[in-house]
Amino acid sequence: MVIGSCFPAGQTLLTGSNILSVNDLYFQTKKNIIEYLYICMQRIRPVTMDKKKGIGFDALFSSASMGIIVVDEKGVMVLVNPFLLKQFGYTEAEIVGERIEKLIPMRFHSRHTHHVHNYNEHPKSRPMGLGMDLFAARKDGSEFPVEVSLGNYETAQGKFTIAFVSDISKRKEAEQALIQLNAELEEKIEERTLSLTGTVKQLANQIAETEAKDAELKRVNSFLNNIWSHAEAIIFVTDTNGFIKMFNPTAEKQLGYRANEVIDKVTPLIFHDEQEIAGNTREVSEQLHADIKPGFPTLAAKADVGLPNEWEVNYVRKAGNKFPVSLTITAMRNVRGEIDGYLGIAINIFERKKAENDLRVALEKEKDLSELKSRFVSMASHEFRTPLSTVLSSAYLISKYTDTDDHPKREKHVQRIVLSVNMLTDILNDFLSVGKIEEGKIQVRYSGFNVAQHVQSIISELSGLLKKGQVTSYNHKGNDMVELDPGLLKHIVMNLVSNAIKFSPEYAEIEVLSETTDRSLTISFTDKGMGISEEDQQHLFERFFRGNNVTNIQGTGLGLHIVSKYAELMNGAVTCTSKLGEGTTFEVSFNFQKQDN
């Protein structure tokens, strides 16, 4: 804390046993400034006056072991102590009256002038350049690091700043030496650390490699053990003479022998059919151009010379029944390349053989169906020709009926044309519907509607198709409201009702029943028509399929296929119950819980 800022005019300062009035201080001589400087020093760094020992202000100023400068508000040095002159190599006459920048390196002059101005605007006691490295310039131009503490006071002559300058070259050298020592120490520590880290890393790598090898060995052993114990394959190991040395659990399970019944007692020939082995012996002898003896050498001959050694043979269980296997015999060789024994792996291929047979049968059926589809395409082409011929003939006849009295005849032929066009439209719609189904373009649009009214309305629309004496009856049980796609349901009902009309004789009754529960809707369509054979029922919902007993009735074979696909789209299914000559019932059921809205 400094005098000028702490003791305004009119106040007093207590120093020792004397009370001084600031108004009484009038500085005219060097002694006045020194005495006032002492007061400032006493506030910053308290000292005690000892009058008995004769310590005065001049002694303090002249003998101080740090440089002291007093600068006026213009930055001109007005007072310096001897220690400072010695620090900078000047005489008092050379610097008193000069600007303070004379003691500062040239590169800081412009900046320092700005700092002096700011300090004069807001003076206070503080270290100069806190947190910065400060430098001073000697007379010979050399620079040295310093610490500067600032104080300020004001008198009648003006404002003054006191600077206490300490040369910290030795401390900086010590700090630099310590930094260097620390750097060298850090470097050595880093070297040792790197060396130790390298050693540790190398050791860790070795440990990791060992652990990895152990883990890999355990993994391989576990893998082999799992294969041996759980693989769905018969695995056995023999010696060079063919006697079984190892026999896995699957071999026990599939062949019916216990391991202790075969190990060191028999060869794998016990699992083979003798006649089959004899045939295999002849085959191998021809392939290797060698005389192979029947028995185990037949199984090992190809493995001995490094050839692929795979067989499809029939194994014989202990119980006597046979099953097909894919057998591989491999020679096991030691590091010298000598054969130590044989590894046999046999896979039960019964299911594969069955699947191959089923596929063969399916391919034959597909071939038959393909031929059948070609026939149905020809039939569909015929279906186009018939209504077109009807349209053509009716149009020709209409042109001949020119009289007014011929109007009923014209109307009759117009209706024939309309029916033929509708027939063509239905055929084309069937083809388009199949195309959309195959491409996945049919969108199900669920909505709530009255199913009883909907079905009754559809049946009413089809009343014009009824043959002479035919009648339709419809009954509904349960809740009327359902949530399905009304458009798709209409197509299903129309197709099945029109089929029932088409394939039923005159004066026949067609019965439609619908029933709803909380979880489902079931609609049945029963006719008294010609019926469907059990053989035809297997293909009833396939594209282009028509029963053998309806080839003389118009149709494309697409309707029931479309019905089944539409039902599937609404989480439904179609079933058929029929007997030839008695009639047919189609039942369509929908599960409400599975609907995806």
Coordinates of C-alpha atoms in Angstrom, one line a residue:
M1 CA 0.0 0.0 0.0
V2 CA 1.4 3.5 -0.9
I3 CA 1.3 6.9 0.8
G4 CA -0.4 8.8 -1.9
S5 CA -3.3 6.5 -2.2
C6 CA -3.8 5.9 1.6
F7 CA -3.4 9.4 3.1
P8 CA -5.2 12.2 1.4
A9 CA -4.5 15.8 2.3
G10 CA -5.4 16.7 5.8
Q11 CA -4.9 13.2 7.3
T12 CA -2.1 12.1 9.5
L13 CA 0.3 9.2 9.5
L14 CA 1.5 7.4 12.6
T15 CA 5.1 6.4 12.4
G16 CA 6.9 5.4 15.6
S17 CA 6.0 7.9 18.3
N18 CA 5.5 10.9 15.9
I19 CA 2.4 12.0 14.1
L20 CA 3.0 13.7 10.7
S21 CA 0.6 15.7 8.8
V22 CA 0.7 15.2 5.0
N23 CA -0.1 18.9 4.6
D24 CA 3.2 19.7 6.5
L25 CA 5.3 17.7 4.1
Y26 CA 6.9 19.9 1.5
F27 CA 9.6 18.3 -0.6
Q28 CA 12.2 20.6 -1.9
T29 CA 15.4 18.7 -1.4
K30 CA 16.7 15.2 -1.9
K31 CA 16.3 14.6 1.8
N32 CA 12.6 15.4 1.7
I33 CA 12.1 12.8 -1.1
I34 CA 14.1 10.2 0.8
E35 CA 12.1 10.8 4.0
Y36 CA 8.9 10.4 2.1
L37 CA 10.3 7.3 0.3
Y38 CA 11.1 5.8 3.7
I39 CA 7.4 6.3 4.7
C40 CA 6.3 4.5 1.6
M41 CA 8.9 1.7 2.2
Q42 CA 7.6 1.4 5.8
R43 CA 4.1 0.8 4.5
I44 CA 5.2 -1.7 2.0
R45 CA 7.9 -3.4 4.0
P46 CA 7.7 -2.2 7.6
V47 CA 10.9 -1.2 9.3
T48 CA 11.7 0.3 12.7
M49 CA 13.7 3.5 13.3
D50 CA 16.4 3.0 15.8
K51 CA 17.5 6.5 16.8
K52 CA 20.1 5.2 19.3
K53 CA 21.9 3.3 16.5
G54 CA 21.8 6.4 14.2
I55 CA 20.1 4.7 11.3
G56 CA 18.7 7.4 9.1
F57 CA 16.8 7.8 5.8
D58 CA 20.0 8.4 3.7
A59 CA 21.5 5.1 5.0
L60 CA 18.3 3.2 4.0
F61 CA 18.2 4.7 0.6
S62 CA 21.9 4.5 -0.1
S63 CA 22.5 1.1 1.4
A64 CA 19.5 -0.7 0.0
S65 CA 20.4 -4.0 -1.8
M66 CA 17.9 -3.4 -4.6
G67 CA 17.6 -0.7 -7.2
I68 CA 15.2 2.1 -6.3
I69 CA 13.9 4.7 -8.9
V70 CA 11.6 7.6 -8.4
V71 CA 9.8 8.7 -11.7
D72 CA 7.5 11.6 -12.2
E73 CA 4.2 11.3 -14.0
K74 CA 6.0 12.1 -17.4
G75 CA 8.1 9.0 -16.9
V76 CA 11.3 11.0 -16.2
M77 CA 13.7 9.6 -13.5
V78 CA 14.1 12.2 -10.7
L79 CA 15.9 10.0 -8.1
V80 CA 17.9 6.7 -8.2
N81 CA 19.9 5.0 -5.5
P82 CA 23.5 3.8 -5.8
F83 CA 22.6 0.1 -6.1
L84 CA 20.6 0.8 -9.2
L85 CA 23.5 2.8 -10.7
K86 CA 25.7 -0.1 -10.1
Q87 CA 23.1 -2.5 -11.6
F88 CA 22.9 -0.6 -14.8
G89 CA 26.4 0.8 -15.1
Y90 CA 25.4 4.5 -15.2
T91 CA 26.4 7.5 -13.2
E92 CA 23.7 9.6 -11.5
A93 CA 24.3 12.4 -14.0
E94 CA 23.8 10.1 -16.9
I95 CA 20.3 9.0 -16.1
V96 CA 18.6 11.5 -13.7
G97 CA 16.4 13.6 -15.9
E98 CA 16.2 10.9 -18.6
R99 CA 13.1 8.9 -19.4
I100 CA 12.6 5.5 -17.7
E101 CA 12.7 3.8 -21.1
K102 CA 16.5 4.4 -21.1
L103 CA 16.7 1.4 -18.7
I104 CA 14.4 -0.8 -20.9
P105 CA 15.3 -2.8 -24.0
M106 CA 14.5 -0.9 -27.2
R107 CA 11.9 -3.5 -28.4
F108 CA 9.7 -2.7 -25.4
H109 CA 9.8 1.2 -25.5
S110 CA 6.5 1.9 -27.4
R111 CA 4.6 -0.6 -25.4
H112 CA 6.0 0.6 -22.1
T113 CA 5.0 4.3 -22.8
H114 CA 1.4 3.0 -23.1
H115 CA 1.7 1.1 -19.9
V116 CA 3.1 4.2 -18.0
H117 CA 0.1 6.2 -19.2
N118 CA -2.3 3.5 -18.1
Y119 CA -0.6 3.3 -14.7
N120 CA -0.8 7.1 -14.2
E121 CA -4.5 6.9 -14.9
H122 CA -5.1 4.1 -12.4
P123 CA -2.2 4.1 -9.9
K124 CA -1.9 1.4 -7.3
S125 CA 0.7 -0.6 -5.5
R126 CA 1.4 -3.9 -7.4
P127 CA 4.1 -6.0 -9.0
M128 CA 4.9 -4.9 -12.5
G129 CA 4.1 -7.4 -15.3
L130 CA 2.6 -10.0 -13.1
G131 CA 3.1 -13.4 -14.8
M132 CA 5.5 -12.0 -17.4
D133 CA 9.3 -12.1 -17.9
L134 CA 10.6 -8.6 -17.5
F135 CA 14.0 -7.4 -18.8
A136 CA 16.2 -4.4 -18.1
A137 CA 19.0 -2.9 -20.3
R138 CA 22.4 -1.9 -19.0
K139 CA 24.5 0.9 -20.3
D140 CA 26.6 -1.5 -22.4
G141 CA 23.4 -2.8 -24.0
S142 CA 23.3 -6.1 -22.2
E143 CA 20.0 -7.3 -20.8
F144 CA 19.2 -9.0 -17.6
P145 CA 15.9 -10.3 -16.0
V146 CA 14.3 -8.2 -13.3
E147 CA 11.4 -8.1 -10.9
V148 CA 9.8 -4.7 -10.4
S149 CA 7.4 -3.6 -7.6
L150 CA 5.5 -0.3 -8.1
G151 CA 4.2 2.2 -5.6
N152 CA 2.9 5.8 -6.1
Y153 CA 2.4 9.0 -4.1
E154 CA 1.4 12.6 -4.7
T155 CA 2.9 15.9 -3.4
A156 CA 2.5 19.5 -4.1
Q157 CA 5.1 19.0 -6.8
G158 CA 3.1 16.4 -8.6
K159 CA 2.6 12.6 -8.9
F160 CA 5.5 10.2 -8.5
T161 CA 6.0 6.5 -9.0
I162 CA 8.5 4.5 -7.0
A163 CA 10.0 1.4 -8.6
F164 CA 12.0 -1.3 -6.7
V165 CA 14.1 -3.2 -9.1
S166 CA 15.7 -6.6 -8.3
D167 CA 18.2 -8.4 -10.5
I168 CA 17.0 -12.0 -10.7
S169 CA 19.7 -13.3 -13.1
K170 CA 21.0 -15.7 -10.5
R171 CA 17.5 -17.0 -9.7
K172 CA 16.8 -17.4 -13.4
E173 CA 20.0 -19.2 -13.9
A174 CA 19.1 -21.5 -11.1
E175 CA 15.7 -22.0 -12.5
Q176 CA 17.1 -22.7 -15.9
A177 CA 19.6 -25.1 -14.4
L178 CA 16.7 -26.8 -12.5
I179 CA 14.7 -26.9 -15.7
Q180 CA 17.6 -28.4 -17.5
L181 CA 18.2 -30.9 -14.7
N182 CA 14.5 -31.8 -14.7
A183 CA 14.6 -32.2 -18.5
E184 CA 17.6 -34.5 -18.3
L185 CA 16.0 -36.4 -15.5
E186 CA 12.8 -36.7 -17.4
E187 CA 14.8 -37.8 -20.5
K188 CA 16.5 -40.5 -18.4
I189 CA 13.3 -41.5 -16.8
E190 CA 11.7 -41.7 -20.3
E191 CA 14.6 -43.8 -21.6
R192 CA 14.3 -46.1 -18.6
T193 CA 10.6 -46.2 -18.9
L194 CA 10.8 -46.9 -22.6
S195 CA 13.3 -49.6 -22.0
L196 CA 11.2 -51.1 -19.2
T197 CA 8.0 -50.7 -21.3
G198 CA 9.7 -52.5 -24.2
T199 CA 10.8 -55.3 -21.9
V200 CA 7.3 -55.5 -20.3
K201 CA 5.7 -55.3 -23.7
Q202 CA 7.9 -58.0 -25.0
L203 CA 7.2 -60.2 -22.0
A204 CA 3.5 -59.4 -22.3
N205 CA 3.6 -60.4 -26.0
Q206 CA 5.3 -63.6 -25.1
I207 CA 2.7 -64.3 -22.4
A208 CA -0.1 -63.3 -24.8
E209 CA 1.4 -65.6 -27.5
T210 CA 1.7 -68.5 -25.0
E211 CA -1.8 -67.8 -23.8
A212 CA -3.1 -67.6 -27.3
K213 CA -1.5 -70.9 -28.2
D214 CA -2.9 -72.5 -25.1
A215 CA -6.3 -71.0 -25.9
E216 CA -6.1 -72.2 -29.5
L217 CA -5.0 -75.6 -28.4
K218 CA -7.9 -75.7 -25.9
R219 CA -10.2 -74.5 -28.6
V220 CA -9.1 -77.1 -31.1
N221 CA -9.3 -79.8 -28.5
S222 CA -12.7 -78.6 -27.5
F223 CA -13.7 -78.4 -31.1
L224 CA -12.4 -81.9 -31.9
N225 CA -14.0 -83.2 -28.7
N226 CA -17.4 -81.7 -29.7
I227 CA -17.1 -83.1 -33.2
W228 CA -16.2 -86.5 -31.7
S229 CA -19.0 -86.4 -29.1
H230 CA -21.8 -84.5 -30.9
A231 CA -21.3 -84.7 -34.6
E232 CA -24.1 -86.4 -36.4
A233 CA -21.6 -88.6 -38.2
I234 CA -20.2 -92.0 -37.6
I235 CA -16.5 -91.6 -36.8
F236 CA -14.0 -94.4 -36.1
V237 CA -10.2 -94.8 -36.1
T238 CA -8.3 -98.0 -37.0
D239 CA -4.7 -99.2 -36.9
T240 CA -2.8 -100.1 -40.1
N241 CA -4.4 -103.6 -40.0
G242 CA -7.9 -102.2 -39.9
F243 CA -8.8 -103.0 -36.3
I244 CA -11.0 -100.4 -34.7
K245 CA -9.2 -98.3 -32.0
M246 CA -11.8 -95.5 -31.5
F247 CA -15.5 -95.4 -31.9
N248 CA -17.6 -92.3 -31.3
P249 CA -21.0 -92.0 -29.6
T250 CA -22.9 -91.4 -32.9
A251 CA -21.4 -94.6 -34.2
E252 CA -22.7 -96.5 -31.2
K253 CA -26.2 -94.9 -31.6
Q254 CA -26.6 -95.4 -35.3
L255 CA -25.0 -98.9 -35.6
G256 CA -26.2 -100.4 -32.4
Y257 CA -22.7 -101.5 -31.2
R258 CA -21.1 -100.5 -27.9
A259 CA -17.5 -99.2 -28.2
N260 CA -16.2 -102.1 -26.1
E261 CA -17.8 -104.5 -28.5
V262 CA -15.7 -103.4 -31.5
I263 CA -12.5 -101.7 -30.2
D264 CA -9.5 -104.0 -30.8
K265 CA -11.8 -106.8 -31.8
V266 CA -13.2 -106.1 -35.3
T267 CA -12.6 -104.1 -38.5
P268 CA -15.2 -101.8 -40.1
L269 CA -16.1 -104.7 -42.5
I270 CA -18.6 -105.8 -39.8
F271 CA -20.7 -102.8 -40.9
H272 CA -20.6 -103.7 -44.6
D273 CA -22.6 -106.0 -46.9
E274 CA -20.4 -108.8 -48.2
Q275 CA -21.7 -108.7 -51.7
E276 CA -21.4 -104.9 -51.9
I277 CA -17.7 -105.2 -50.7
A278 CA -17.1 -107.8 -53.4
G279 CA -18.4 -105.4 -56.0
N280 CA -16.4 -102.5 -54.6
T281 CA -13.2 -104.7 -54.7
R282 CA -13.6 -105.3 -58.4
E283 CA -14.3 -101.6 -59.0
V284 CA -11.2 -100.5 -57.1
S285 CA -9.0 -103.1 -58.7
E286 CA -10.0 -101.7 -62.2
Q287 CA -9.4 -98.1 -61.1
L288 CA -5.9 -98.8 -59.6
H289 CA -5.0 -101.5 -62.1
A290 CA -4.0 -103.7 -59.2
D291 CA -5.2 -106.9 -57.7
I292 CA -6.9 -105.7 -54.5
K293 CA -7.9 -108.4 -52.0
P294 CA -11.5 -108.3 -50.7
G295 CA -11.8 -107.0 -47.2
F296 CA -10.4 -103.9 -45.4
P297 CA -7.7 -103.3 -48.2
T298 CA -10.7 -102.5 -50.5
L299 CA -11.6 -99.6 -48.2
A300 CA -8.1 -98.4 -47.7
A301 CA -6.5 -98.9 -51.2
K302 CA -7.3 -95.4 -52.5
A303 CA -6.3 -93.7 -49.3
D304 CA -2.9 -95.5 -49.4
V305 CA -2.0 -93.8 -52.7
G306 CA -3.5 -90.4 -51.8
L307 CA -6.5 -90.6 -54.0
P308 CA -10.0 -89.3 -53.0
N309 CA -11.6 -92.2 -51.2
E310 CA -15.4 -91.6 -51.0
W311 CA -18.1 -94.2 -51.1
E312 CA -21.8 -94.5 -51.1
V313 CA -22.5 -97.8 -49.4
N314 CA -25.2 -99.4 -47.3
Y315 CA -24.2 -99.9 -43.6
V316 CA -25.7 -102.9 -41.7
R317 CA -26.7 -102.3 -38.1
K318 CA -26.3 -104.8 -35.4
A319 CA -30.0 -105.5 -35.6
G320 CA -29.5 -106.4 -39.3
N321 CA -31.3 -103.5 -41.0
K322 CA -29.5 -101.3 -43.6
F323 CA -29.2 -97.6 -44.2
P324 CA -27.3 -95.6 -46.9
V325 CA -24.1 -93.7 -45.9
S326 CA -21.5 -91.5 -47.5
L327 CA -18.2 -93.0 -46.3
T328 CA -14.8 -91.4 -46.5
I329 CA -11.6 -93.3 -45.5
T330 CA -8.4 -91.2 -45.0
A331 CA -4.9 -92.4 -44.2
M332 CA -3.3 -90.8 -41.1
R333 CA 0.4 -90.2 -41.6
N334 CA 3.2 -89.4 -39.1
V335 CA 5.9 -86.7 -39.6
R336 CA 7.9 -89.2 -41.7
G337 CA 4.9 -89.7 -44.0
E338 CA 4.3 -93.2 -42.8
I339 CA 0.7 -94.5 -42.4
D340 CA -0.1 -94.9 -38.7
G341 CA -3.8 -95.8 -39.2
Y342 CA -7.0 -94.7 -40.9
L343 CA -9.8 -92.3 -40.1
G344 CA -13.3 -93.2 -41.2
I345 CA -16.3 -90.8 -41.4
A346 CA -19.7 -92.1 -42.4
I347 CA -22.7 -89.8 -42.8
N348 CA -26.2 -91.2 -42.8
I349 CA -27.8 -90.1 -46.1
F350 CA -31.1 -91.7 -45.7
E351 CA -32.9 -88.3 -45.6
R352 CA -30.9 -87.0 -48.6
K353 CA -31.8 -90.1 -50.6
K354 CA -35.4 -89.7 -49.6
A355 CA -35.3 -86.0 -50.6
E356 CA -33.7 -86.9 -53.9
N357 CA -36.3 -89.5 -54.6
D358 CA -39.1 -87.0 -53.6
L359 CA -37.5 -84.4 -55.9
R360 CA -37.4 -86.9 -58.7
V361 CA -41.0 -87.6 -58.2
A362 CA -41.8 -83.9 -57.9
L363 CA -39.9 -83.2 -61.2
E364 CA -42.0 -85.8 -62.9
K365 CA -45.1 -84.3 -61.6
E366 CA -43.9 -80.8 -62.6
K367 CA -43.3 -82.2 -66.1
D368 CA -46.9 -83.6 -66.2
L369 CA -48.3 -80.3 -64.8
S370 CA -46.3 -78.3 -67.4
E371 CA -47.8 -80.4 -70.2
L372 CA -51.2 -79.9 -68.5
K373 CA -50.8 -76.1 -68.3
S374 CA -50.0 -76.0 -72.0
R375 CA -53.2 -77.9 -72.6
F376 CA -55.1 -75.4 -70.4
V377 CA -53.5 -72.4 -72.2
S378 CA -54.9 -73.9 -75.4
M379 CA -58.2 -74.2 -73.7
A380 CA -58.1 -70.6 -72.6
S381 CA -57.4 -69.6 -76.2
H382 CA -60.5 -71.6 -77.2
E383 CA -62.5 -69.7 -74.5
F384 CA -61.7 -66.5 -76.3
R385 CA -62.7 -67.8 -79.7
T386 CA -66.1 -69.0 -78.6
P387 CA -67.4 -65.6 -77.3
L388 CA -65.8 -63.8 -80.2
S389 CA -67.6 -66.1 -82.6
T390 CA -70.8 -65.4 -80.8
V391 CA -70.3 -61.7 -81.0
L392 CA -69.5 -61.9 -84.7
S393 CA -72.5 -64.1 -85.6
S394 CA -74.9 -62.0 -83.5
A395 CA -73.6 -58.8 -85.0
Y396 CA -74.1 -60.2 -88.5
L397 CA -77.7 -61.3 -87.6
I398 CA -78.5 -58.0 -86.1
S399 CA -77.6 -56.3 -89.4
K400 CA -80.2 -58.5 -91.1
Y401 CA -83.0 -57.6 -88.8
T402 CA -84.0 -54.3 -90.2
D403 CA -87.8 -54.3 -89.7
T404 CA -89.5 -53.0 -86.6
D405 CA -91.0 -56.4 -86.0
D406 CA -87.5 -57.8 -85.7
H407 CA -86.7 -55.8 -82.5
P408 CA -87.1 -58.8 -80.1
K409 CA -84.7 -60.8 -82.3
R410 CA -82.2 -57.9 -82.3
E411 CA -82.5 -57.6 -78.5
K412 CA -81.8 -61.3 -78.1
H413 CA -78.6 -61.0 -80.1
V414 CA -77.6 -57.8 -78.2
Q415 CA -77.9 -59.7 -75.0
R416 CA -75.8 -62.5 -76.4
I417 CA -73.1 -60.0 -77.4
V418 CA -73.2 -58.4 -73.9
L419 CA -72.9 -61.8 -72.2
S420 CA -69.9 -62.7 -74.5
V421 CA -68.2 -59.4 -73.8
N422 CA -68.7 -59.9 -70.1
M423 CA -67.3 -63.4 -70.5
L424 CA -64.2 -62.1 -72.2
T425 CA -63.9 -59.4 -69.5
D426 CA -64.0 -62.0 -66.8
I427 CA -61.3 -64.1 -68.5
L428 CA -59.1 -61.0 -68.9
N429 CA -59.7 -60.0 -65.3
D430 CA -58.7 -63.5 -64.2
F431 CA -55.4 -63.2 -66.1
L432 CA -54.7 -59.7 -64.8
S433 CA -55.5 -60.8 -61.2
V434 CA -53.1 -63.7 -61.4
G435 CA -50.4 -61.3 -62.7
K436 CA -51.0 -58.9 -59.9
I437 CA -50.9 -61.7 -57.3
E438 CA -47.6 -63.0 -58.7
E439 CA -46.1 -59.5 -58.6
G440 CA -47.4 -58.8 -55.1
K441 CA -49.4 -55.8 -56.2
I442 CA -52.7 -56.7 -54.5
Q443 CA -53.3 -54.4 -51.6
V444 CA -55.6 -55.4 -48.8
R445 CA -57.9 -52.6 -47.6
Y446 CA -59.6 -53.5 -44.4
S447 CA -62.9 -51.8 -43.4
G448 CA -65.9 -52.6 -41.3
F449 CA -69.1 -53.7 -43.1
N450 CA -72.2 -55.9 -42.7
V451 CA -71.2 -59.3 -44.1
A452 CA -74.7 -60.6 -44.3
Q453 CA -75.9 -57.7 -46.4
H454 CA -72.7 -57.9 -48.5
V455 CA -73.0 -61.6 -49.3
Q456 CA -76.8 -61.3 -50.0
S457 CA -76.2 -58.4 -52.4
I458 CA -73.5 -60.4 -54.3
I459 CA -75.8 -63.5 -54.6
S460 CA -78.6 -61.2 -55.9
E461 CA -76.2 -59.8 -58.6
L462 CA -75.6 -63.4 -59.8
S463 CA -79.3 -64.3 -60.1
G464 CA -79.2 -63.7 -63.8
L465 CA -76.8 -66.7 -64.2
L466 CA -79.2 -69.2 -62.6
K467 CA -80.2 -72.1 -64.8
K468 CA -83.8 -73.2 -65.2
G469 CA -85.2 -74.2 -61.8
Q470 CA -82.0 -73.4 -59.9
V471 CA -82.4 -71.5 -56.5
T472 CA -79.9 -70.1 -54.1
S473 CA -80.4 -69.9 -50.3
Y474 CA -78.4 -67.9 -47.9
N475 CA -78.4 -67.9 -44.1
H476 CA -76.1 -66.1 -41.6
K477 CA -75.4 -66.8 -37.9
G478 CA -73.6 -64.5 -35.4
N479 CA -72.6 -60.8 -35.5
D480 CA -73.2 -59.1 -38.9
M481 CA -70.3 -56.7 -38.6
V482 CA -66.8 -57.9 -39.7
E483 CA -63.5 -56.2 -40.7
L484 CA -62.1 -57.5 -44.0
D485 CA -61.5 -56.2 -47.5
P486 CA -65.0 -56.1 -49.0
G487 CA -63.7 -56.0 -52.6
L488 CA -61.6 -59.2 -52.2
L489 CA -64.4 -60.9 -50.3
K490 CA -66.8 -60.0 -53.2
H491 CA -64.5 -61.7 -55.7
I492 CA -64.3 -64.8 -53.6
V493 CA -68.1 -65.1 -53.1
M494 CA -68.8 -64.3 -56.8
N495 CA -66.4 -67.0 -58.0
L496 CA -67.6 -69.7 -55.7
V497 CA -71.3 -69.0 -56.3
S498 CA -70.9 -68.7 -60.1
N499 CA -68.9 -72.0 -60.0
A500 CA -71.7 -73.7 -58.0
I501 CA -74.3 -72.4 -60.6
K502 CA -72.1 -73.4 -63.5
F503 CA -71.4 -77.0 -62.3
S504 CA -74.9 -77.7 -60.9
P505 CA -77.7 -79.1 -63.0
E506 CA -81.1 -77.4 -63.6
Y507 CA -83.5 -77.4 -60.6
A508 CA -80.6 -77.7 -58.2
E509 CA -80.3 -75.8 -54.9
I510 CA -77.1 -73.9 -54.1
E511 CA -76.7 -73.2 -50.4
V512 CA -74.6 -70.5 -48.9
L513 CA -74.0 -70.3 -45.1
S514 CA -72.0 -67.7 -43.2
E515 CA -71.1 -67.7 -39.5
T516 CA -69.1 -65.3 -37.3
T517 CA -67.6 -65.7 -33.9
D518 CA -65.4 -63.3 -31.9
R519 CA -62.4 -64.7 -33.7
S520 CA -63.4 -65.8 -37.2
L521 CA -65.7 -65.7 -40.2
T522 CA -66.6 -68.9 -42.1
I523 CA -68.5 -69.0 -45.3
S524 CA -69.5 -72.3 -47.0
F525 CA -70.8 -72.9 -50.6
T526 CA -72.6 -76.2 -51.2
D527 CA -73.9 -77.4 -54.5
K528 CA -75.4 -80.7 -55.9
G529 CA -73.3 -80.7 -59.0
M530 CA -71.0 -83.3 -60.6
G531 CA -68.4 -83.2 -57.8
I532 CA -64.6 -83.4 -57.9
S533 CA -62.4 -86.5 -57.8
E534 CA -59.9 -86.9 -55.0
E535 CA -57.0 -86.9 -57.6
D536 CA -58.2 -83.5 -59.0
Q537 CA -58.7 -82.1 -55.5
Q538 CA -54.9 -82.3 -55.0
H539 CA -54.4 -79.7 -57.7
L540 CA -57.6 -77.7 -57.4
F541 CA -56.0 -74.4 -56.4
E542 CA -53.1 -74.5 -58.9
R543 CA -53.1 -72.1 -61.8
F544 CA -54.8 -73.3 -65.1
F545 CA -56.0 -76.5 -63.5
R546 CA -59.4 -77.9 -64.4
G547 CA -60.9 -81.2 -63.4
N548 CA -61.0 -84.1 -65.8
N549 CA -64.8 -84.1 -65.7
V550 CA -65.4 -80.4 -66.7
T551 CA -63.3 -80.1 -69.9
N552 CA -66.6 -79.6 -71.8
I553 CA -67.6 -76.7 -69.6
Q554 CA -66.3 -73.2 -70.2
G555 CA -63.5 -72.0 -67.8
T556 CA -59.9 -71.0 -67.5
G557 CA -58.8 -72.9 -64.4
L558 CA -57.7 -69.6 -62.7
G559 CA -60.7 -68.8 -60.6
L560 CA -60.0 -71.1 -57.6
H561 CA -56.3 -70.2 -57.7
I562 CA -57.3 -66.5 -57.3
V563 CA -59.8 -67.3 -54.6
S564 CA -57.2 -69.1 -52.5
K565 CA -54.6 -66.3 -52.9
Y566 CA -57.2 -63.6 -52.0
A567 CA -58.1 -65.6 -48.9
E568 CA -54.5 -66.0 -47.9
L569 CA -54.0 -62.2 -48.2
M570 CA -56.8 -61.7 -45.6
N571 CA -55.3 -64.4 -43.2
G572 CA -57.8 -67.0 -44.5
A573 CA -57.8 -70.4 -46.1
V574 CA -60.0 -72.3 -48.5
T575 CA -60.9 -76.0 -48.2
C576 CA -62.8 -78.4 -50.4
T577 CA -65.0 -81.4 -49.6
S578 CA -66.4 -83.3 -52.6
K579 CA -67.6 -86.6 -54.0
L580 CA -68.1 -87.4 -57.6
G581 CA -71.8 -87.3 -58.6
E582 CA -72.9 -85.9 -55.2
G583 CA -71.7 -82.3 -55.1
T584 CA -69.1 -80.1 -53.6
T585 CA -68.7 -77.8 -50.5
F586 CA -66.1 -75.0 -50.5
E587 CA -65.4 -73.5 -47.1
V588 CA -63.6 -70.2 -46.7
S589 CA -62.5 -69.2 -43.2
F590 CA -60.8 -66.0 -41.9
N591 CA -59.1 -65.5 -38.6
F592 CA -59.7 -62.0 -37.2
Q593 CA -56.9 -62.1 -34.6
K594 CA -54.2 -62.4 -37.3
Q595 CA -55.3 -59.4 -39.4
D596 CA -52.6 -56.8 -39.9
N597 CA -54.2 -53.5 -40.2

